[in-house]
C-alpha angles and dihedrals in degrees: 000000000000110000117191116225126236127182113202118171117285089233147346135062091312086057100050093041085053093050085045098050092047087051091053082048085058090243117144118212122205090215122163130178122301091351115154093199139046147180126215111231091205110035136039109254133094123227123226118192112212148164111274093234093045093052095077086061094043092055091042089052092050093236086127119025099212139016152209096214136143116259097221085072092049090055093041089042116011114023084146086068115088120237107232093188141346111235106199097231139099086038113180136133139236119231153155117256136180144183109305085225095065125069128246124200102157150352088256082069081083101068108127097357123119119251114195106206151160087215099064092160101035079061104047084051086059113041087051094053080060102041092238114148112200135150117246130207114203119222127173100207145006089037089166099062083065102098098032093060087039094250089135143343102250138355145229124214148119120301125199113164092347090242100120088057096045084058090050094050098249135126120208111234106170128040112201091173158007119219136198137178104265134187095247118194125220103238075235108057106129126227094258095056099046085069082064099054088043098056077042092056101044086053089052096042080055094048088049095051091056098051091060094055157087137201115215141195128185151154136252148204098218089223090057096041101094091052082051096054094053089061095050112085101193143173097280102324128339109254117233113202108186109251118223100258107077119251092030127097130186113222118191116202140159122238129197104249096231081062105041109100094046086050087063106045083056095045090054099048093045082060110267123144145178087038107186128195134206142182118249110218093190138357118201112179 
């Protein structure tokens, strides 16, 4: 039986989002301690489990056939590999810090100073798109020690909350770029195997759907419903169903989560009461 192969990272935040996100699928995965390989019970895919930066060769190579993967290390280390689907965790940035003591006014205050960095080749992207010149040290790990033993004069890595610069006495002062966990293809995948994906793909756009949004339940006056109704976006109309008590409806919607709060205030003050809001497991449209 064909199994499509999916790399997901061997430990971290990025590990435990991508097993999240397959179990929302409804995909089971056999997975014992420190395995490096799985198998699902109930789908036909098999789970490596790989180093971060690795997973851009092995899909190159063909050995999986897709990946969770950031997209910050496809564009540091496979921007030849195609993005399937963002999938809007994991959501960090990669940018350039320095000492909090010494002022910053622009990129171009990096001209002939040294950047110790994991994204040699998203900075020197960068720094060419600004005409900066600047010599960079590459470090794979502990980037942010750099300036405080003297190894170089700023860095550049990934920045989630900005706590982890603020310990080390840093500020961040350039952004060169946000970064997401992505569905990333090998070049190599074969045709039996994108049916697969694509059956993959229709589960996690489901699953996505769900997570921005919002089921609600409210009541009525049936002389303000149609005010009401104006203010529900939908998925294609709300639907009203009459209450027992005659003049009152109950219309059910579903709201986008970033809106959600401003929806309500305007819900409420256009006179409806007993709202009520509940989570959507999945959404298949």
């Amino acid at each position: 039986m064909t199994k499509i192969r999916i790399a997901i990272q061997k430990s971290g935040r990025l590990n435990e989002d991508s097993l999240r996100i397959l179990k929302d699928c409804g995909i089971s995965i056999d997975n014992g301690k420190d395995q490096l390989k799985a198998s699902s019970r109930n789908f036909p895919m098999e789970v490596f489990y790989l180093r971060n930066g690795d997973i851009p060769q092995y899909l190159r190579d063909g050995v999986v056939d897709i990946a969770i993967i950031g997209e910050n290390v496809l564009i540091e280390k496979g921007e030849d590999i195609a993005v399937a689907e963002k999938l809007g965790f994991s959501k960090c940035r990669v940018s350039l810090a320095i000492p909090k003591a010494i002022a910053y006014n622009s990129v171009n205050d990096f001209n002939g100073k040294r950047i110790a960095t994991s994204y040699p080749n998203t900075v020197k992207n960068y720094l060419k798109e600004n005409s900066v010149a600047a010599d960079l040290h590459i470090i794979s790990g502990s980037v942010e020690i750099a300036p405080n033993i003297g190894l170089a004069d700023g860095i550049c890595d990934i920045v989630s909350s900005g706590s982890t610069l603020f310990k080390n006495n840093l500020k961040e002062v350039e952004v060169i770029l946000k970064s997401e966990a992505v569905l990333a293809v090998s070049p190599k995948i074969s045709e039996t195997r994108k049916v697969l994906l694509e059956k993959l793909q229709f589960r996690i756009q489901s699953v996505l759907r769900a997570r921005q949004s919002k089921y609600v339940l409210l009541n009525s006056p049936n002389d303000k419903l149609n005010d009401i109704i104006a203010l529900l976006p939908g998925m294609r109309s709300p639907t009203v169903l009459p209450l027992a008590e005659e003049g009152w409806s109950s219309v059910h919607t579903v709201i986008n989560k970033d809106k959600f709060w401003e929806v309500i205030d305007e819900l409420k003050q256009a006179g409806a009461e007993g709202i009520l809001v509940c989570p959507i497991e999945k959404m298949v449209l």
